[in-house]
mmCIF file of C-alpha atoms in Angstrom:
data_model
loop_
_atom_site.group_PDB
_atom_site.id
_atom_site.type_symbol
_atom_site.label_atom_id
_atom_site.label_comp_id
_atom_site.label_asym_id
_atom_site.label_seq_id
_atom_site.Cartn_x
_atom_site.Cartn_y
_atom_site.Cartn_z
ATOM 1 C CA SER A 1 0.235 0.154 0.039
ATOM 2 C CA LYS A 2 1.001 3.693 -0.362
ATOM 3 C CA ARG A 3 1.137 4.060 3.387
ATOM 4 C CA SER A 4 3.499 1.270 3.765
ATOM 5 C CA VAL A 5 5.929 2.199 1.123
ATOM 6 C CA ALA A 6 5.918 5.798 2.615
ATOM 7 C CA ALA A 7 6.592 4.421 5.997
ATOM 8 C CA ALA A 8 9.529 2.060 4.515
ATOM 9 C CA ILE A 9 11.055 5.373 2.823
ATOM 10 C CA THR A 10 10.647 7.419 6.315
ATOM 11 C CA LEU A 11 12.656 4.452 7.713
ATOM 12 C CA ALA A 12 15.522 4.352 5.272
ATOM 13 C CA GLU A 13 16.083 8.099 5.427
ATOM 14 C CA GLU A 14 16.201 7.502 9.599
ATOM 15 C CA ALA A 15 18.545 4.807 9.269
ATOM 16 C CA LYS A 16 20.772 6.501 6.493
ATOM 17 C CA LEU A 17 21.246 9.425 8.965
ATOM 18 C CA GLY A 18 21.465 6.899 12.077
ATOM 19 C CA ILE A 19 20.279 9.763 14.106
ATOM 20 C CA ASP A 20 17.120 11.090 16.193
ATOM 21 C CA ALA A 21 16.920 14.692 16.147
ATOM 22 C CA ILE A 22 15.422 17.625 17.502
ATOM 23 C CA ASP A 23 15.885 21.208 16.157
ATOM 24 C CA GLY A 24 18.531 19.412 14.227
ATOM 25 C CA GLU A 25 20.633 18.076 17.040
ATOM 26 C CA SER A 26 21.762 14.370 16.650
ATOM 27 C CA ALA A 27 21.432 12.014 19.766
ATOM 28 C CA HIS A 28 24.016 9.708 18.302
ATOM 29 C CA GLN A 29 27.063 9.925 16.712
ATOM 30 C CA PHE A 30 29.195 7.424 14.736
ATOM 31 C CA TRP A 31 32.931 6.980 15.361
ATOM 32 C CA ALA A 32 35.238 4.630 12.908
ATOM 33 C CA VAL A 33 38.667 3.621 12.452
ATOM 34 C CA ARG A 34 40.133 5.704 9.363
ATOM 35 C CA PRO A 35 43.619 5.662 8.492
ATOM 36 C CA ASN A 36 45.627 8.939 9.316
ATOM 37 C CA GLY A 37 49.082 8.580 7.278
ATOM 38 C CA GLU A 38 50.900 6.925 10.069
ATOM 39 C CA GLY A 39 48.611 4.531 11.204
ATOM 40 C CA SER A 40 45.044 4.689 12.303
ATOM 41 C CA ASP A 41 42.492 6.745 14.509
ATOM 42 C CA TRP A 42 38.944 7.135 15.296
ATOM 43 C CA VAL A 43 36.850 9.475 13.150
ATOM 44 C CA LEU A 44 33.882 11.306 14.027
ATOM 45 C CA LEU A 45 31.528 10.443 10.834
ATOM 46 C CA SER A 46 29.148 13.474 9.583
ATOM 47 C CA SER A 47 26.641 10.810 9.474
ATOM 48 C CA SER A 48 26.250 6.899 9.193
ATOM 49 C CA ASP A 49 26.059 7.232 5.679
ATOM 50 C CA GLU A 50 29.791 7.363 5.721
ATOM 51 C CA LEU A 51 30.127 3.708 7.169
ATOM 52 C CA LEU A 52 31.586 1.696 4.543
ATOM 53 C CA PRO A 53 31.701 -2.337 4.685
ATOM 54 C CA ALA A 54 34.552 -3.759 6.708
ATOM 55 C CA ASP A 55 34.598 -0.375 8.904
ATOM 56 C CA ILE A 56 35.005 -1.011 12.668
ATOM 57 C CA PHE A 57 32.689 1.520 14.494
ATOM 58 C CA PHE A 58 30.966 2.266 17.654
ATOM 59 C CA ILE A 59 28.112 4.310 18.394
ATOM 60 C CA GLU A 60 28.127 7.448 20.870
ATOM 61 C CA THR A 61 25.145 8.585 22.725
ATOM 62 C CA ASN A 62 24.881 12.437 22.744
ATOM 63 C CA GLU A 63 24.915 13.562 26.062
ATOM 64 C CA ASN A 64 23.745 17.128 25.567
ATOM 65 C CA TYR A 65 20.888 15.845 23.325
ATOM 66 C CA GLY A 66 19.884 14.028 26.646
ATOM 67 C CA LYS A 67 19.981 16.915 28.821
ATOM 68 C CA LYS A 68 18.038 19.300 26.339
ATOM 69 C CA ASN A 69 15.490 16.745 25.701
ATOM 70 C CA SER A 70 14.975 14.815 28.648
ATOM 71 C CA ASN A 71 11.398 14.074 28.130
ATOM 72 C CA THR A 72 12.233 12.666 24.923
ATOM 73 C CA LYS A 73 12.936 8.842 24.498
ATOM 74 C CA SER A 74 16.201 8.243 22.457
ATOM 75 C CA SER A 75 16.229 5.314 20.391
ATOM 76 C CA ILE A 76 18.562 4.647 17.148
ATOM 77 C CA VAL A 77 17.547 2.898 14.004
ATOM 78 C CA ILE A 78 20.521 0.870 12.823
ATOM 79 C CA PRO A 79 21.543 1.813 9.616
ATOM 80 C CA VAL A 80 24.118 -1.004 8.291
ATOM 81 C CA ASP A 81 24.113 -4.972 8.666
ATOM 82 C CA ALA A 82 27.052 -5.331 10.864
ATOM 83 C CA MET A 83 28.500 -8.113 13.227
ATOM 84 C CA LEU A 84 29.188 -7.318 17.085
ATOM 85 C CA LEU A 85 32.791 -7.717 17.900
ATOM 86 C CA ASP A 86 33.157 -6.626 21.531
ATOM 87 C CA GLY A 87 30.357 -5.990 24.334
ATOM 88 C CA SER A 88 26.614 -7.048 24.210
ATOM 89 C CA CYS A 89 23.456 -5.316 22.758
ATOM 90 C CA VAL A 90 19.753 -5.862 22.533
ATOM 91 C CA THR A 91 17.731 -5.000 19.403
ATOM 92 C CA GLU A 92 14.292 -4.915 18.318
ATOM 93 C CA GLU A 93 14.022 -6.748 14.873
ATOM 94 C CA ALA A 94 10.243 -5.893 14.162
ATOM 95 C CA ALA A 95 10.750 -4.040 11.085
ATOM 96 C CA LEU A 96 12.511 -7.342 9.740
ATOM 97 C CA THR A 97 10.993 -10.136 11.422
ATOM 98 C CA GLY A 98 7.529 -8.506 12.460
ATOM 99 C CA GLU A 99 8.639 -10.009 16.072
ATOM 100 C CA THR A 100 8.540 -7.464 18.795
ATOM 101 C CA ILE A 101 10.284 -9.400 21.426
ATOM 102 C CA PRO A 102 13.980 -7.999 22.115
ATOM 103 C CA GLN A 103 17.117 -10.060 20.768
ATOM 104 C CA ALA A 104 19.949 -10.291 22.739
ATOM 105 C CA LYS A 105 23.106 -10.000 20.689
ATOM 106 C CA ILE A 106 26.744 -11.607 21.749
ATOM 107 C CA PRO A 107 30.063 -11.261 19.921
ATOM 108 C CA LEU A 108 30.962 -14.300 17.709
ATOM 109 C CA ASP A 109 33.534 -16.655 18.997
ATOM 110 C CA LEU A 110 36.388 -16.145 16.555
ATOM 111 C CA SER A 111 38.533 -18.488 18.853
ATOM 112 C CA VAL A 112 40.307 -21.399 16.800
ATOM 113 C CA ASP A 113 39.726 -24.881 18.087
ATOM 114 C CA ALA A 114 43.246 -26.155 18.444
ATOM 115 C CA SER A 115 42.066 -29.617 19.196
ATOM 116 C CA THR A 116 41.215 -30.217 15.461
ATOM 117 C CA ASP A 117 43.222 -30.254 12.419
ATOM 118 C CA ASP A 118 39.874 -29.980 10.127
ATOM 119 C CA ASP A 119 40.508 -26.694 8.394
ATOM 120 C CA LYS A 120 36.838 -26.806 7.354
ATOM 121 C CA SER A 121 35.699 -26.843 10.983
ATOM 122 C CA ASN A 122 37.535 -23.335 11.629
ATOM 123 C CA ASN A 123 36.506 -21.685 8.375
ATOM 124 C CA VAL A 124 32.859 -21.493 8.507
ATOM 125 C CA PRO A 125 31.232 -18.822 6.017
ATOM 126 C CA LEU A 126 29.292 -16.251 8.278
ATOM 127 C CA ASP A 127 25.584 -17.051 8.282
ATOM 128 C CA MET A 128 23.945 -13.773 9.033
ATOM 129 C CA THR A 129 20.236 -15.176 9.127
ATOM 130 C CA GLY A 130 21.121 -18.448 10.698
ATOM 131 C CA GLU A 131 23.603 -20.072 12.862
ATOM 132 C CA HIS A 132 25.414 -16.483 13.452
ATOM 133 C CA ARG A 133 22.413 -14.450 13.802
ATOM 134 C CA SER A 134 22.792 -13.772 17.324
ATOM 135 C CA SER A 135 26.054 -11.954 16.762
ATOM 136 C CA CYS A 136 24.718 -9.813 14.035
ATOM 137 C CA ILE A 137 22.720 -6.531 13.802
ATOM 138 C CA PHE A 138 20.497 -5.546 10.889
ATOM 139 C CA ALA A 139 19.729 -2.037 9.180
ATOM 140 C CA GLY A 140 16.192 -1.043 9.688
ATOM 141 C CA THR A 141 16.108 -2.740 13.302
ATOM 142 C CA LYS A 142 16.270 -0.883 16.558
ATOM 143 C CA LEU A 143 19.166 -0.679 19.048
ATOM 144 C CA LEU A 144 17.608 -0.816 22.275
ATOM 145 C CA TYR A 145 20.604 -1.054 24.635
ATOM 146 C CA SER A 146 24.485 -1.994 24.371
ATOM 147 C CA SER A 147 27.209 -2.243 27.259
ATOM 148 C CA ASN A 148 31.216 -3.279 27.352
ATOM 149 C CA GLU A 149 32.262 -3.295 30.800
ATOM 150 C CA ASP A 150 35.433 -5.171 30.323
ATOM 151 C CA SER A 151 36.844 -5.049 26.755
ATOM 152 C CA GLU A 152 39.937 -6.714 25.442
ATOM 153 C CA LEU A 153 39.430 -5.887 21.659
ATOM 154 C CA LEU A 154 40.098 -2.146 22.433
ATOM 155 C CA GLU A 155 43.634 -2.604 23.544
ATOM 156 C CA SER A 156 44.239 -3.741 20.005
ATOM 157 C CA LEU A 157 42.499 -0.826 18.296
ATOM 158 C CA PRO A 158 43.600 2.834 18.327
ATOM 159 C CA PRO A 159 43.209 5.024 21.556
ATOM 160 C CA LEU A 160 39.633 6.071 22.186
ATOM 161 C CA PRO A 161 38.753 9.753 21.843
ATOM 162 C CA SER A 162 39.927 11.508 24.875
ATOM 163 C CA HIS A 163 36.315 12.196 26.325
ATOM 164 C CA LEU A 164 35.503 8.846 26.121
ATOM 165 C CA ARG A 165 38.803 7.266 27.966
ATOM 166 C CA THR A 166 37.790 8.211 31.477
ATOM 167 C CA LYS A 167 34.599 6.411 31.556
ATOM 168 C CA SER A 168 33.696 3.335 33.461
ATOM 169 C CA VAL A 169 31.505 1.649 30.510
ATOM 170 C CA GLN A 170 33.313 1.433 26.997
ATOM 171 C CA PRO A 171 31.689 1.548 23.861
ATOM 172 C CA THR A 172 30.354 -1.642 22.076
ATOM 173 C CA ILE A 173 32.288 -2.382 18.917
ATOM 174 C CA TYR A 174 30.706 -3.514 15.635
ATOM 175 C CA LEU A 175 32.025 -4.483 12.282
ATOM 176 C CA THR A 176 30.094 -3.239 8.965
ATOM 177 C CA LEU A 177 29.316 -5.904 6.846
ATOM 178 C CA ARG A 178 26.597 -4.429 4.389
ATOM 179 C CA THR A 179 25.342 -0.839 3.665
ATOM 180 C CA GLY A 180 22.781 0.728 1.232
ATOM 181 C CA SER A 181 20.594 -1.178 -0.693
ATOM 182 C CA TYR A 182 22.774 -4.078 -0.191
ATOM 183 C CA SER A 183 21.776 -4.241 3.424
ATOM 184 C CA SER A 184 18.634 -6.012 5.152
ATOM 185 C CA ARG A 185 16.843 -2.884 5.005
ATOM 186 C CA GLY A 186 17.817 -1.770 1.321
ATOM 187 C CA GLU A 187 16.488 -5.190 0.103
ATOM 188 C CA ILE A 188 12.986 -5.055 1.784
ATOM 189 C CA ILE A 189 12.799 -1.236 0.579
ATOM 190 C CA GLN A 190 14.016 -2.493 -3.222
ATOM 191 C CA ALA A 191 11.131 -5.213 -3.064
ATOM 192 C CA MET A 192 8.574 -2.925 -2.088
ATOM 193 C CA THR A 193 9.690 -0.462 -4.694
ATOM 194 C CA ARG A 194 9.349 -3.122 -7.644
ATOM 195 C CA SER A 195 6.185 -4.197 -5.964
ATOM 196 C CA LYS A 196 4.707 -1.231 -6.034
ATOM 197 C CA MET A 197 6.367 -0.449 -9.901
ATOM 198 C CA ASN A 198 4.909 -3.790 -11.274
ATOM 199 C CA LEU A 199 1.629 -2.918 -9.560
ATOM 200 C CA GLY A 200 1.595 0.297 -11.386
ATOM 201 C CA LEU A 201 2.384 -1.466 -14.503
ATOM 202 C CA SER A 202 -0.361 -3.826 -14.053
ATOM 203 C CA ASN A 203 -3.102 -1.014 -13.493
ATOM 204 C CA LYS A 204 -1.855 0.456 -16.513
ATOM 205 C CA SER A 205 -2.206 -2.626 -18.421
ATOM 206 C CA ASN A 206 -5.781 -3.276 -17.318
ATOM 207 C CA GLU A 207 -6.784 0.616 -17.953
ATOM 208 C CA LYS A 208 -5.688 -0.438 -21.818
ATOM 209 C CA ASP A 209 -7.430 -3.536 -21.918
ATOM 210 C CA SER A 210 -10.849 -2.168 -20.543
#
């Protein structure tokens, strides 16, 4: 229907920006690891639209936004398909599955089993919608909660931005897998758009036949 297509387009725009905003102020900010000539560093992105496949990133809540909009419930529409690398989070995947029950996400166990010589057992392709779904987050779904209290991965990454180094709770780290029209949200929007176009062509054909 026209209403569902419009809702999907609105959702896409929210996910593209990766923010909830009042008076133009972002509720969330995206940081990604970027090369700086001598190595790499955390860089604040102007929007989640700058996230690229294979980017390591985290999402920071804008504290100033929370102070100015204390009566506004801040939530975020996940802008990309990603794998959880470090920490934990809870998402709502109703936009994809229709299921409103929160889904707990945990990092994928990347440790190699030294007790086996079978290379195939340690080289399993990522199954985002099956075996490894509990370690993946999906574009168009909502991030309800995230936490990372004892990170080991951060020790192998560039130092956090200075204003985050003194905080007791460290950011949850993700790896971008798919973006834009290739993401879960993008595939749904493309399917809905094709359906709308096919419906329009069908209506025109029926008008000519009548």
